[in-house]
PDB file of C-alpha atoms in Angstrom:
ATOM      1  CA  UNK A   1    -152.854 -87.312 172.541  1.00 44.00           C
ATOM      2  CA  UNK A   2    -153.766 -89.509 169.721  1.00 49.00           C
ATOM      3  CA  UNK A   3    -154.021 -86.495 167.863  1.00 81.00           C
ATOM      4  CA  UNK A   4    -150.444 -85.707 168.282  1.00 92.00           C
ATOM      5  CA  UNK A   5    -147.657 -86.267 165.327  1.00 96.00           C
ATOM      6  CA  UNK A   6    -146.288 -90.059 165.041  1.00 97.00           C
ATOM      7  CA  UNK A   7    -143.208 -89.342 165.240  1.00 98.00           C
ATOM      8  CA  UNK A   8    -139.575 -91.930 166.027  1.00 98.00           C
ATOM      9  CA  UNK A   9    -136.413 -91.829 168.138  1.00 98.00           C
ATOM     10  CA  UNK A  10    -133.396 -91.608 166.868  1.00 98.00           C
ATOM     11  CA  UNK A  11    -129.735 -92.458 169.271  1.00 98.00           C
ATOM     12  CA  UNK A  12    -126.440 -92.773 167.748  1.00 98.00           C
ATOM     13  CA  UNK A  13    -124.211 -94.302 169.750  1.00 97.00           C
ATOM     14  CA  UNK A  14    -120.597 -95.600 170.334  1.00 95.00           C
ATOM     15  CA  UNK A  15    -121.905 -98.298 173.204  1.00 94.00           C
ATOM     16  CA  UNK A  16    -121.523 -95.807 176.325  1.00 93.00           C
ATOM     17  CA  UNK A  17    -122.640 -97.326 179.548  1.00 94.00           C
ATOM     18  CA  UNK A  18    -125.346 -94.476 179.811  1.00 97.00           C
ATOM     19  CA  UNK A  19    -127.374 -95.236 176.629  1.00 98.00           C
ATOM     20  CA  UNK A  20    -129.173 -97.874 179.127  1.00 98.00           C
ATOM     21  CA  UNK A  21    -130.244 -94.625 180.839  1.00 98.00           C
ATOM     22  CA  UNK A  22    -131.522 -93.034 178.088  1.00 98.00           C
ATOM     23  CA  UNK A  23    -133.308 -96.149 177.260  1.00 98.00           C
ATOM     24  CA  UNK A  24    -135.001 -96.647 180.251  1.00 98.00           C
ATOM     25  CA  UNK A  25    -136.302 -93.137 180.863  1.00 98.00           C
ATOM     26  CA  UNK A  26    -137.644 -93.125 177.578  1.00 98.00           C
ATOM     27  CA  UNK A  27    -139.165 -96.364 178.724  1.00 97.00           C
ATOM     28  CA  UNK A  28    -140.506 -94.149 181.413  1.00 97.00           C
ATOM     29  CA  UNK A  29    -142.200 -90.835 179.803  1.00 96.00           C
ATOM     30  CA  UNK A  30    -145.571 -91.840 179.602  1.00 91.00           C
ATOM     31  CA  UNK A  31    -147.836 -89.573 177.078  1.00 91.00           C
ATOM     32  CA  UNK A  32    -147.121 -89.945 173.525  1.00 95.00           C
ATOM     33  CA  UNK A  33    -144.492 -92.934 173.366  1.00 96.00           C
ATOM     34  CA  UNK A  34    -142.366 -92.961 169.672  1.00 97.00           C
ATOM     35  CA  UNK A  35    -143.703 -95.076 167.016  1.00 97.00           C
ATOM     36  CA  UNK A  36    -140.093 -96.786 166.722  1.00 98.00           C
ATOM     37  CA  UNK A  37    -136.430 -95.828 168.576  1.00 98.00           C
ATOM     38  CA  UNK A  38    -133.744 -96.408 166.106  1.00 98.00           C
ATOM     39  CA  UNK A  39    -130.293 -97.004 167.893  1.00 98.00           C
ATOM     40  CA  UNK A  40    -127.839 -96.570 165.833  1.00 98.00           C
ATOM     41  CA  UNK A  41    -124.536 -98.019 166.514  1.00 97.00           C
ATOM     42  CA  UNK A  42    -121.252 -96.561 165.485  1.00 96.00           C
ATOM     43  CA  UNK A  43    -118.242 -98.413 167.190  1.00 95.00           C
ATOM     44  CA  UNK A  44    -116.133 -99.297 164.848  1.00 93.00           C
ATOM     45  CA  UNK A  45    -116.236-102.744 165.952  1.00 84.00           C
ATOM     46  CA  UNK A  46    -119.031-103.798 168.008  1.00 70.00           C
ATOM     47  CA  UNK A  47    -117.411-105.443 171.338  1.00 78.00           C
ATOM     48  CA  UNK A  48    -120.731-106.430 172.412  1.00 88.00           C
ATOM     49  CA  UNK A  49    -124.476-106.261 172.452  1.00 93.00           C
ATOM     50  CA  UNK A  50    -126.340-102.966 173.433  1.00 96.00           C
ATOM     51  CA  UNK A  51    -128.164-102.690 176.780  1.00 96.00           C
ATOM     52  CA  UNK A  52    -131.295-102.738 174.866  1.00 97.00           C
ATOM     53  CA  UNK A  53    -133.538-104.316 177.416  1.00 97.00           C
ATOM     54  CA  UNK A  54    -133.211-101.045 179.343  1.00 98.00           C
ATOM     55  CA  UNK A  55    -136.369 -99.939 177.051  1.00 98.00           C
ATOM     56  CA  UNK A  56    -138.617-101.917 178.794  1.00 96.00           C
ATOM     57  CA  UNK A  57    -142.221-101.926 177.404  1.00 96.00           C
ATOM     58  CA  UNK A  58    -141.147-100.590 174.470  1.00 97.00           C
ATOM     59  CA  UNK A  59    -138.300-102.896 173.522  1.00 97.00           C
ATOM     60  CA  UNK A  60    -140.439-104.240 170.628  1.00 97.00           C
ATOM     61  CA  UNK A  61    -139.967-100.960 169.030  1.00 98.00           C
ATOM     62  CA  UNK A  62    -136.078-100.962 169.250  1.00 98.00           C
ATOM     63  CA  UNK A  63    -134.340-101.429 166.263  1.00 96.00           C
ATOM     64  CA  UNK A  64    -130.264-100.973 165.799  1.00 97.00           C
ATOM     65  CA  UNK A  65    -128.497-100.050 162.742  1.00 96.00           C
ATOM     66  CA  UNK A  66    -124.403-100.096 162.503  1.00 95.00           C
ATOM     67  CA  UNK A  67    -122.297 -97.481 160.842  1.00 95.00           C
ATOM     68  CA  UNK A  68    -118.791 -98.620 161.642  1.00 93.00           C
ATOM     69  CA  UNK A  69    -117.669 -95.530 163.711  1.00 95.00           C
ATOM     70  CA  UNK A  70    -118.094 -93.037 160.473  1.00 96.00           C
ATOM     71  CA  UNK A  71    -119.172 -90.373 163.523  1.00 96.00           C
ATOM     72  CA  UNK A  72    -122.286 -88.964 164.604  1.00 97.00           C
ATOM     73  CA  UNK A  73    -123.219 -87.145 161.986  1.00 97.00           C
ATOM     74  CA  UNK A  74    -122.989 -90.180 159.800  1.00 97.00           C
ATOM     75  CA  UNK A  75    -125.006 -92.548 162.171  1.00 98.00           C
ATOM     76  CA  UNK A  76    -127.530 -89.912 162.406  1.00 98.00           C
ATOM     77  CA  UNK A  77    -128.108 -89.671 158.348  1.00 98.00           C
ATOM     78  CA  UNK A  78    -128.538 -93.651 158.572  1.00 98.00           C
ATOM     79  CA  UNK A  79    -130.986 -93.723 161.550  1.00 98.00           C
ATOM     80  CA  UNK A  80    -133.352 -90.559 160.244  1.00 98.00           C
ATOM     81  CA  UNK A  81    -133.521 -91.829 156.598  1.00 98.00           C
ATOM     82  CA  UNK A  82    -134.991 -95.209 157.574  1.00 98.00           C
ATOM     83  CA  UNK A  83    -137.692 -94.168 159.378  1.00 97.00           C
ATOM     84  CA  UNK A  84    -141.608 -93.090 157.784  1.00 97.00           C
ATOM     85  CA  UNK A  85    -142.913 -90.787 160.933  1.00 98.00           C
ATOM     86  CA  UNK A  86    -143.236 -87.258 159.745  1.00 98.00           C
ATOM     87  CA  UNK A  87    -141.196 -85.677 162.492  1.00 98.00           C
ATOM     88  CA  UNK A  88    -138.048 -87.714 163.572  1.00 98.00           C
ATOM     89  CA  UNK A  89    -136.534 -86.792 167.606  1.00 98.00           C
ATOM     90  CA  UNK A  90    -132.117 -86.770 167.977  1.00 98.00           C
ATOM     91  CA  UNK A  91    -131.623 -87.665 171.550  1.00 98.00           C
ATOM     92  CA  UNK A  92    -127.770 -88.396 172.336  1.00 97.00           C
ATOM     93  CA  UNK A  93    -127.064 -91.803 174.093  1.00 97.00           C
ATOM     94  CA  UNK A  94    -126.071 -89.161 177.716  1.00 97.00           C
ATOM     95  CA  UNK A  95    -129.290 -87.962 177.436  1.00 98.00           C
ATOM     96  CA  UNK A  96    -132.198 -88.536 179.900  1.00 98.00           C
ATOM     97  CA  UNK A  97    -135.484 -87.130 179.543  1.00 98.00           C
ATOM     98  CA  UNK A  98    -138.081 -86.404 182.075  1.00 98.00           C
ATOM     99  CA  UNK A  99    -140.762 -88.506 183.103  1.00 97.00           C
ATOM    100  CA  UNK A 100    -143.429 -85.811 181.185  1.00 97.00           C
ATOM    101  CA  UNK A 101    -141.318 -85.391 178.383  1.00 98.00           C
ATOM    102  CA  UNK A 102    -143.151 -87.627 175.479  1.00 97.00           C
ATOM    103  CA  UNK A 103    -146.569 -86.076 176.585  1.00 96.00           C
ATOM    104  CA  UNK A 104    -144.115 -82.181 176.668  1.00 97.00           C
ATOM    105  CA  UNK A 105    -143.098 -83.091 173.226  1.00 98.00           C
ATOM    106  CA  UNK A 106    -146.434 -84.332 171.911  1.00 97.00           C
ATOM    107  CA  UNK A 107    -147.375 -80.557 172.526  1.00 97.00           C
ATOM    108  CA  UNK A 108    -144.665 -78.874 170.902  1.00 97.00           C
ATOM    109  CA  UNK A 109    -145.399 -81.018 167.478  1.00 97.00           C
ATOM    110  CA  UNK A 110    -149.488 -80.585 167.444  1.00 96.00           C
ATOM    111  CA  UNK A 111    -148.225 -76.755 167.853  1.00 95.00           C
ATOM    112  CA  UNK A 112    -145.777 -76.329 165.106  1.00 96.00           C
ATOM    113  CA  UNK A 113    -146.815 -74.983 162.197  1.00 95.00           C
ATOM    114  CA  UNK A 114    -146.899 -76.290 158.768  1.00 95.00           C
ATOM    115  CA  UNK A 115    -143.359 -74.300 158.310  1.00 97.00           C
ATOM    116  CA  UNK A 116    -141.308 -75.112 160.913  1.00 98.00           C
ATOM    117  CA  UNK A 117    -139.014 -76.901 160.892  1.00 98.00           C
ATOM    118  CA  UNK A 118    -137.571 -78.198 164.025  1.00 98.00           C
ATOM    119  CA  UNK A 119    -137.941 -78.120 167.532  1.00 98.00           C
ATOM    120  CA  UNK A 120    -135.826 -77.980 169.816  1.00 98.00           C
ATOM    121  CA  UNK A 121    -135.752 -79.865 173.496  1.00 97.00           C
ATOM    122  CA  UNK A 122    -135.182 -77.756 176.808  1.00 97.00           C
ATOM    123  CA  UNK A 123    -131.661 -79.006 178.104  1.00 98.00           C
ATOM    124  CA  UNK A 124    -130.671 -79.073 181.883  1.00 98.00           C
ATOM    125  CA  UNK A 125    -127.094 -79.914 183.172  1.00 98.00           C
ATOM    126  CA  UNK A 126    -127.400 -80.873 186.673  1.00 97.00           C
ATOM    127  CA  UNK A 127    -124.431 -79.699 188.255  1.00 96.00           C
ATOM    128  CA  UNK A 128    -122.710 -80.879 191.620  1.00 93.00           C
ATOM    129  CA  UNK A 129    -124.025 -78.768 194.633  1.00 92.00           C
ATOM    130  CA  UNK A 130    -121.977 -77.853 197.563  1.00 92.00           C
ATOM    131  CA  UNK A 131    -118.949 -76.779 195.298  1.00 94.00           C
ATOM    132  CA  UNK A 132    -117.837 -74.475 192.366  1.00 96.00           C
ATOM    133  CA  UNK A 133    -118.371 -76.562 188.921  1.00 97.00           C
ATOM    134  CA  UNK A 134    -114.791 -77.755 186.850  1.00 97.00           C
ATOM    135  CA  UNK A 135    -114.032 -76.002 183.864  1.00 97.00           C
ATOM    136  CA  UNK A 136    -115.653 -79.397 181.870  1.00 97.00           C
ATOM    137  CA  UNK A 137    -118.973 -79.313 184.288  1.00 97.00           C
ATOM    138  CA  UNK A 138    -119.466 -75.248 183.126  1.00 97.00           C
ATOM    139  CA  UNK A 139    -118.189 -76.092 179.340  1.00 95.00           C
ATOM    140  CA  UNK A 140    -121.041 -78.481 179.709  1.00 96.00           C
ATOM    141  CA  UNK A 141    -123.723 -76.227 181.396  1.00 96.00           C
ATOM    142  CA  UNK A 142    -123.350 -74.214 178.438  1.00 95.00           C
ATOM    143  CA  UNK A 143    -125.569 -77.013 176.278  1.00 95.00           C
ATOM    144  CA  UNK A 144    -128.339 -74.926 178.350  1.00 96.00           C
ATOM    145  CA  UNK A 145    -128.345 -72.261 176.319  1.00 93.00           C
ATOM    146  CA  UNK A 146    -126.973 -73.591 173.441  1.00 94.00           C
ATOM    147  CA  UNK A 147    -128.898 -73.420 169.962  1.00 95.00           C
ATOM    148  CA  UNK A 148    -130.439 -76.325 168.131  1.00 96.00           C
ATOM    149  CA  UNK A 149    -128.661 -79.038 170.110  1.00 96.00           C
ATOM    150  CA  UNK A 150    -129.425 -82.513 168.735  1.00 96.00           C
ATOM    151  CA  UNK A 151    -128.966 -83.465 172.109  1.00 97.00           C
ATOM    152  CA  UNK A 152    -132.687 -83.056 172.297  1.00 98.00           C
ATOM    153  CA  UNK A 153    -134.209 -81.765 168.372  1.00 98.00           C
ATOM    154  CA  UNK A 154    -137.055 -82.727 166.967  1.00 98.00           C
ATOM    155  CA  UNK A 155    -136.887 -82.530 162.929  1.00 98.00           C
ATOM    156  CA  UNK A 156    -139.905 -82.663 159.894  1.00 98.00           C
ATOM    157  CA  UNK A 157    -138.142 -85.482 158.365  1.00 98.00           C
ATOM    158  CA  UNK A 158    -139.307 -83.352 155.038  1.00 97.00           C
ATOM    159  CA  UNK A 159    -137.237 -80.618 156.192  1.00 98.00           C
ATOM    160  CA  UNK A 160    -134.328 -82.988 156.597  1.00 98.00           C
ATOM    161  CA  UNK A 161    -135.196 -84.845 153.278  1.00 97.00           C
ATOM    162  CA  UNK A 162    -135.025 -80.966 152.067  1.00 96.00           C
ATOM    163  CA  UNK A 163    -131.982 -80.214 153.947  1.00 96.00           C
ATOM    164  CA  UNK A 164    -129.890 -83.242 153.038  1.00 96.00           C
ATOM    165  CA  UNK A 165    -129.720 -84.403 156.443  1.00 97.00           C
ATOM    166  CA  UNK A 166    -126.210 -83.730 158.241  1.00 98.00           C
ATOM    167  CA  UNK A 167    -123.248 -83.055 156.708  1.00 97.00           C
ATOM    168  CA  UNK A 168    -120.726 -86.500 157.003  1.00 97.00           C
ATOM    169  CA  UNK A 169    -117.489 -84.199 157.462  1.00 96.00           C
ATOM    170  CA  UNK A 170    -118.274 -82.999 160.834  1.00 96.00           C
ATOM    171  CA  UNK A 171    -116.675 -86.428 162.191  1.00 94.00           C
ATOM    172  CA  UNK A 172    -117.238 -85.253 165.718  1.00 92.00           C
ATOM    173  CA  UNK A 173    -120.148 -84.327 167.914  1.00 92.00           C
ATOM    174  CA  UNK A 174    -119.555 -80.913 166.706  1.00 94.00           C
ATOM    175  CA  UNK A 175    -121.063 -78.104 164.458  1.00 96.00           C
ATOM    176  CA  UNK A 176    -122.928 -80.877 162.956  1.00 97.00           C
ATOM    177  CA  UNK A 177    -126.250 -79.455 164.470  1.00 97.00           C
ATOM    178  CA  UNK A 178    -125.172 -75.867 164.030  1.00 97.00           C
ATOM    179  CA  UNK A 179    -124.763 -76.349 160.253  1.00 97.00           C
ATOM    180  CA  UNK A 180    -127.644 -78.699 159.862  1.00 98.00           C
ATOM    181  CA  UNK A 181    -129.910 -75.894 161.484  1.00 98.00           C
ATOM    182  CA  UNK A 182    -128.641 -73.238 158.989  1.00 97.00           C
ATOM    183  CA  UNK A 183    -129.203 -74.913 156.382  1.00 96.00           C
ATOM    184  CA  UNK A 184    -132.856 -76.559 157.096  1.00 97.00           C
ATOM    185  CA  UNK A 185    -133.413 -72.389 158.406  1.00 96.00           C
ATOM    186  CA  UNK A 186    -132.043 -71.916 154.627  1.00 94.00           C
ATOM    187  CA  UNK A 187    -134.397 -74.530 152.730  1.00 95.00           C
ATOM    188  CA  UNK A 188    -137.272 -71.683 154.195  1.00 95.00           C
ATOM    189  CA  UNK A 189    -138.434 -73.890 157.344  1.00 97.00           C
ATOM    190  CA  UNK A 190    -138.348 -72.204 160.664  1.00 97.00           C
ATOM    191  CA  UNK A 191    -136.967 -73.382 164.014  1.00 98.00           C
ATOM    192  CA  UNK A 192    -138.605 -72.374 167.657  1.00 97.00           C
ATOM    193  CA  UNK A 193    -137.389 -74.080 171.494  1.00 97.00           C
ATOM    194  CA  UNK A 194    -140.330 -76.636 172.664  1.00 97.00           C
ATOM    195  CA  UNK A 195    -141.578 -76.519 176.134  1.00 96.00           C
ATOM    196  CA  UNK A 196    -139.968 -80.149 176.512  1.00 97.00           C
ATOM    197  CA  UNK A 197    -137.333 -80.865 179.317  1.00 97.00           C
ATOM    198  CA  UNK A 198    -134.405 -83.284 178.709  1.00 98.00           C
ATOM    199  CA  UNK A 199    -131.523 -83.898 181.227  1.00 98.00           C
ATOM    200  CA  UNK A 200    -127.956 -84.024 180.621  1.00 98.00           C
ATOM    201  CA  UNK A 201    -125.792 -84.947 182.693  1.00 97.00           C
ATOM    202  CA  UNK A 202    -122.233 -84.101 183.005  1.00 96.00           C
ATOM    203  CA  UNK A 203    -120.121 -86.951 181.783  1.00 92.00           C
ATOM    204  CA  UNK A 204    -116.765 -88.696 183.572  1.00 91.00           C
ATOM    205  CA  UNK A 205    -113.688 -87.113 182.115  1.00 92.00           C
ATOM    206  CA  UNK A 206    -109.990 -87.245 181.971  1.00 94.00           C
ATOM    207  CA  UNK A 207    -108.046 -83.768 182.697  1.00 94.00           C
ATOM    208  CA  UNK A 208    -107.260 -83.661 179.224  1.00 96.00           C
ATOM    209  CA  UNK A 209    -110.748 -83.261 177.428  1.00 96.00           C
ATOM    210  CA  UNK A 210    -110.008 -79.557 177.210  1.00 97.00           C
ATOM    211  CA  UNK A 211    -107.113 -80.107 174.539  1.00 97.00           C
ATOM    212  CA  UNK A 212    -109.162 -82.720 173.309  1.00 96.00           C
ATOM    213  CA  UNK A 213    -111.966 -80.594 172.644  1.00 96.00           C
ATOM    214  CA  UNK A 214    -109.967 -78.691 170.344  1.00 97.00           C
ATOM    215  CA  UNK A 215    -110.215 -80.341 167.496  1.00 96.00           C
ATOM    216  CA  UNK A 216    -113.418 -78.705 166.879  1.00 96.00           C
ATOM    217  CA  UNK A 217    -111.578 -75.348 165.630  1.00 97.00           C
ATOM    218  CA  UNK A 218    -110.775 -77.172 162.100  1.00 97.00           C
ATOM    219  CA  UNK A 219    -115.048 -77.839 162.568  1.00 97.00           C
ATOM    220  CA  UNK A 220    -115.354 -74.377 162.862  1.00 97.00           C
ATOM    221  CA  UNK A 221    -113.029 -73.824 159.871  1.00 97.00           C
ATOM    222  CA  UNK A 222    -115.840 -75.662 157.616  1.00 97.00           C
ATOM    223  CA  UNK A 223    -118.362 -73.862 159.152  1.00 97.00           C
ATOM    224  CA  UNK A 224    -116.849 -70.462 157.810  1.00 96.00           C
ATOM    225  CA  UNK A 225    -116.478 -72.311 154.207  1.00 96.00           C
ATOM    226  CA  UNK A 226    -120.287 -72.934 153.965  1.00 97.00           C
ATOM    227  CA  UNK A 227    -121.605 -70.705 156.098  1.00 96.00           C
ATOM    228  CA  UNK A 228    -119.159 -67.237 155.790  1.00 94.00           C
ATOM    229  CA  UNK A 229    -117.762 -65.375 158.649  1.00 92.00           C
ATOM    230  CA  UNK A 230    -121.326 -64.514 160.197  1.00 93.00           C
ATOM    231  CA  UNK A 231    -122.400 -67.854 160.508  1.00 95.00           C
ATOM    232  CA  UNK A 232    -121.761 -67.419 164.272  1.00 93.00           C
ATOM    233  CA  UNK A 233    -124.605 -64.501 164.920  1.00 93.00           C
ATOM    234  CA  UNK A 234    -127.614 -66.993 162.928  1.00 93.00           C
ATOM    235  CA  UNK A 235    -126.550 -70.244 164.752  1.00 93.00           C
ATOM    236  CA  UNK A 236    -126.596 -68.637 167.925  1.00 93.00           C
ATOM    237  CA  UNK A 237    -123.362 -69.641 168.889  1.00 92.00           C
ATOM    238  CA  UNK A 238    -120.330 -68.156 171.133  1.00 90.00           C
ATOM    239  CA  UNK A 239    -117.467 -66.855 169.079  1.00 88.00           C
ATOM    240  CA  UNK A 240    -115.015 -68.860 171.752  1.00 89.00           C
ATOM    241  CA  UNK A 241    -111.116 -67.696 172.161  1.00 95.00           C
ATOM    242  CA  UNK A 242    -109.345 -67.925 169.023  1.00 96.00           C
ATOM    243  CA  UNK A 243    -108.385 -64.496 168.123  1.00 96.00           C
ATOM    244  CA  UNK A 244    -107.267 -64.019 171.796  1.00 97.00           C
ATOM    245  CA  UNK A 245    -105.739 -67.854 171.044  1.00 98.00           C
ATOM    246  CA  UNK A 246    -103.758 -66.652 168.430  1.00 98.00           C
ATOM    247  CA  UNK A 247    -101.848 -63.354 169.394  1.00 98.00           C
ATOM    248  CA  UNK A 248    -100.837 -65.789 172.184  1.00 98.00           C
ATOM    249  CA  UNK A 249     -99.213 -68.167 170.145  1.00 98.00           C
ATOM    250  CA  UNK A 250     -97.876 -65.449 167.793  1.00 98.00           C
ATOM    251  CA  UNK A 251     -96.143 -63.658 170.854  1.00 98.00           C
ATOM    252  CA  UNK A 252     -95.016 -66.865 172.088  1.00 97.00           C
ATOM    253  CA  UNK A 253     -93.817 -67.392 168.805  1.00 97.00           C
ATOM    254  CA  UNK A 254     -92.075 -64.690 169.037  1.00 98.00           C
ATOM    255  CA  UNK A 255     -90.390 -64.511 171.796  1.00 97.00           C
ATOM    256  CA  UNK A 256     -88.725 -67.509 170.874  1.00 97.00           C
ATOM    257  CA  UNK A 257     -87.968 -66.801 167.397  1.00 97.00           C
ATOM    258  CA  UNK A 258     -86.369 -62.690 168.442  1.00 97.00           C
ATOM    259  CA  UNK A 259     -84.261 -64.863 171.428  1.00 97.00           C
ATOM    260  CA  UNK A 260     -82.321 -66.678 168.736  1.00 96.00           C
ATOM    261  CA  UNK A 261     -81.949 -64.044 166.701  1.00 96.00           C
ATOM    262  CA  UNK A 262     -80.311 -62.683 169.470  1.00 95.00           C
ATOM    263  CA  UNK A 263     -82.567 -59.788 170.187  1.00 96.00           C
ATOM    264  CA  UNK A 264     -83.285 -60.206 173.958  1.00 96.00           C
ATOM    265  CA  UNK A 265     -84.784 -57.351 174.373  1.00 97.00           C
ATOM    266  CA  UNK A 266     -87.634 -57.656 171.649  1.00 97.00           C
ATOM    267  CA  UNK A 267     -87.613 -61.407 172.782  1.00 97.00           C
ATOM    268  CA  UNK A 268     -88.322 -60.526 176.382  1.00 98.00           C
ATOM    269  CA  UNK A 269     -91.049 -58.261 175.909  1.00 97.00           C
ATOM    270  CA  UNK A 270     -93.109 -60.794 173.434  1.00 97.00           C
ATOM    271  CA  UNK A 271     -92.520 -63.318 176.154  1.00 97.00           C
ATOM    272  CA  UNK A 272     -93.840 -60.854 178.877  1.00 98.00           C
ATOM    273  CA  UNK A 273     -96.863 -60.637 176.205  1.00 98.00           C
ATOM    274  CA  UNK A 274     -97.406 -64.253 176.220  1.00 98.00           C
ATOM    275  CA  UNK A 275     -97.075 -64.693 179.645  1.00 98.00           C
ATOM    276  CA  UNK A 276     -99.344 -62.299 180.368  1.00 98.00           C
ATOM    277  CA  UNK A 277    -102.017 -63.495 178.302  1.00 98.00           C
ATOM    278  CA  UNK A 278    -101.728 -67.230 178.915  1.00 98.00           C
ATOM    279  CA  UNK A 279    -102.019 -66.273 182.880  1.00 98.00           C
ATOM    280  CA  UNK A 280    -105.365 -64.409 182.265  1.00 98.00           C
ATOM    281  CA  UNK A 281    -106.698 -67.028 179.966  1.00 98.00           C
ATOM    282  CA  UNK A 282    -105.720 -69.575 183.028  1.00 98.00           C
ATOM    283  CA  UNK A 283    -107.680 -67.066 185.608  1.00 98.00           C
ATOM    284  CA  UNK A 284    -110.302 -67.309 184.036  1.00 98.00           C
ATOM    285  CA  UNK A 285    -110.399 -71.101 184.007  1.00 98.00           C
ATOM    286  CA  UNK A 286    -109.547 -71.075 187.677  1.00 98.00           C
ATOM    287  CA  UNK A 287    -111.587 -68.309 189.670  1.00 98.00           C
ATOM    288  CA  UNK A 288    -114.787 -69.734 188.786  1.00 97.00           C
ATOM    289  CA  UNK A 289    -113.965 -73.270 189.739  1.00 97.00           C
ATOM    290  CA  UNK A 290    -113.398 -75.385 192.478  1.00 97.00           C
ATOM    291  CA  UNK A 291    -109.954 -74.721 192.857  1.00 96.00           C
ATOM    292  CA  UNK A 292    -108.836 -77.553 194.044  1.00 97.00           C
ATOM    293  CA  UNK A 293    -104.731 -78.702 193.502  1.00 97.00           C
ATOM    294  CA  UNK A 294    -105.819 -80.448 191.010  1.00 96.00           C
ATOM    295  CA  UNK A 295    -108.341 -78.595 189.076  1.00 97.00           C
ATOM    296  CA  UNK A 296    -105.981 -75.144 189.673  1.00 98.00           C
ATOM    297  CA  UNK A 297    -102.628 -77.926 188.410  1.00 98.00           C
ATOM    298  CA  UNK A 298    -104.783 -79.265 185.437  1.00 98.00           C
ATOM    299  CA  UNK A 299    -105.874 -75.118 184.284  1.00 98.00           C
ATOM    300  CA  UNK A 300    -102.858 -73.753 184.357  1.00 98.00           C
ATOM    301  CA  UNK A 301    -100.846 -76.489 182.290  1.00 98.00           C
ATOM    302  CA  UNK A 302    -103.668 -77.144 179.795  1.00 98.00           C
ATOM    303  CA  UNK A 303    -103.503 -72.773 179.280  1.00 98.00           C
ATOM    304  CA  UNK A 304    -100.494 -73.232 178.082  1.00 98.00           C
ATOM    305  CA  UNK A 305    -101.016 -76.038 175.117  1.00 98.00           C
ATOM    306  CA  UNK A 306    -104.496 -74.782 174.201  1.00 98.00           C
ATOM    307  CA  UNK A 307    -103.674 -71.806 172.029  1.00 98.00           C
ATOM    308  CA  UNK A 308    -101.609 -72.967 169.791  1.00 98.00           C
ATOM    309  CA  UNK A 309    -103.187 -76.168 169.564  1.00 98.00           C
ATOM    310  CA  UNK A 310    -106.803 -74.350 168.959  1.00 98.00           C
ATOM    311  CA  UNK A 311    -104.789 -72.385 166.145  1.00 98.00           C
ATOM    312  CA  UNK A 312    -102.791 -75.182 164.392  1.00 98.00           C
ATOM    313  CA  UNK A 313    -106.447 -77.179 164.346  1.00 98.00           C
ATOM    314  CA  UNK A 314    -107.793 -74.086 163.095  1.00 98.00           C
ATOM    315  CA  UNK A 315    -104.978 -73.859 160.168  1.00 98.00           C
ATOM    316  CA  UNK A 316    -105.375 -77.764 159.720  1.00 98.00           C
ATOM    317  CA  UNK A 317    -109.360 -77.321 159.265  1.00 97.00           C
ATOM    318  CA  UNK A 318    -108.565 -74.094 156.765  1.00 97.00           C
ATOM    319  CA  UNK A 319    -106.297 -76.563 154.791  1.00 97.00           C
ATOM    320  CA  UNK A 320    -108.024 -79.413 154.679  1.00 96.00           C
ATOM    321  CA  UNK A 321    -111.569 -77.915 154.135  1.00 97.00           C
ATOM    322  CA  UNK A 322    -110.249 -75.003 150.750  1.00 95.00           C
ATOM    323  CA  UNK A 323    -112.383 -76.221 148.343  1.00 95.00           C
ATOM    324  CA  UNK A 324    -115.357 -76.943 150.143  1.00 94.00           C
ATOM    325  CA  UNK A 325    -118.041 -74.712 148.040  1.00 92.00           C
ATOM    326  CA  UNK A 326    -120.409 -72.098 149.952  1.00 92.00           C
ATOM    327  CA  UNK A 327    -123.854 -72.602 150.498  1.00 86.00           C
ATOM    328  CA  UNK A 328    -125.768 -70.329 149.080  1.00 74.00           C
ATOM    329  CA  UNK A 329    -128.141 -67.913 151.351  1.00 62.00           C
ATOM    330  CA  UNK A 330    -132.085 -67.634 150.686  1.00 53.00           C
ATOM    331  CA  UNK A 331    -132.287 -63.751 149.408  1.00 48.00           C
TER     332      UNK A 331
END
């Protein structure tokens, strides 16, 4: 494997316990080890040391940088801008590469043409056996088909330089990878899927995680400003339910206003439309799942709140990013 191009691994982290599993898996992958592992500590105020000893034989190749809570895009930028290898591989701290990962990564990098700017790893999300997955577990499993996800994404360092790295206006781990991919493509590079595989376990989450996820609608507003409204197809991203959420929210708002105006029949009709839309959304989340009392109650409650919350975040994003300049496309 000595002929394979050298690479560095960049892992942003907020100090989660899963970082140890990530480093341990990297140390267990044999064949073509990284020149270095750059762990970027993005905790606003580090509460203690990171579990770097989990890197085992690769411990001497690990170095730590700090970014003070500026978000994963800024953390990755801080990391890759310090590497000196021709390739930079981004891993999230909650993934675990397989034992043959480095050998298969060597194959990916060796086969890359001069115009190849990035090569995506294949993600596998293990789901529980013996029961249907929850709504959150199904959402995580969607990463298996996601395009250019930086949970495991190798970029030619020169391509990162040409694209300018990650846009740090994306403060969450959402859409920053799609934005970078589109800019790398716009710079004239190509992106491909590789043969290496990485395991992405489903992390523990509280019942209200789906509500916090709606903040991503503000990032979608920024994507619209930067890349145009057709960015979904070019980034191979699912469209989501925002148009339906907007209709349900409008019906609920109309029902309230009409009731205040004393127009009971019209208010009842609008309320019925709101109830039907809310029920459809809840059932779409409940029926594929385990249908336990807790899951059903959580889906029912959050399905009422998600539509107006999603619309609110989208409007907030449109206002916040109204002056963002659209990116020029390559003809």
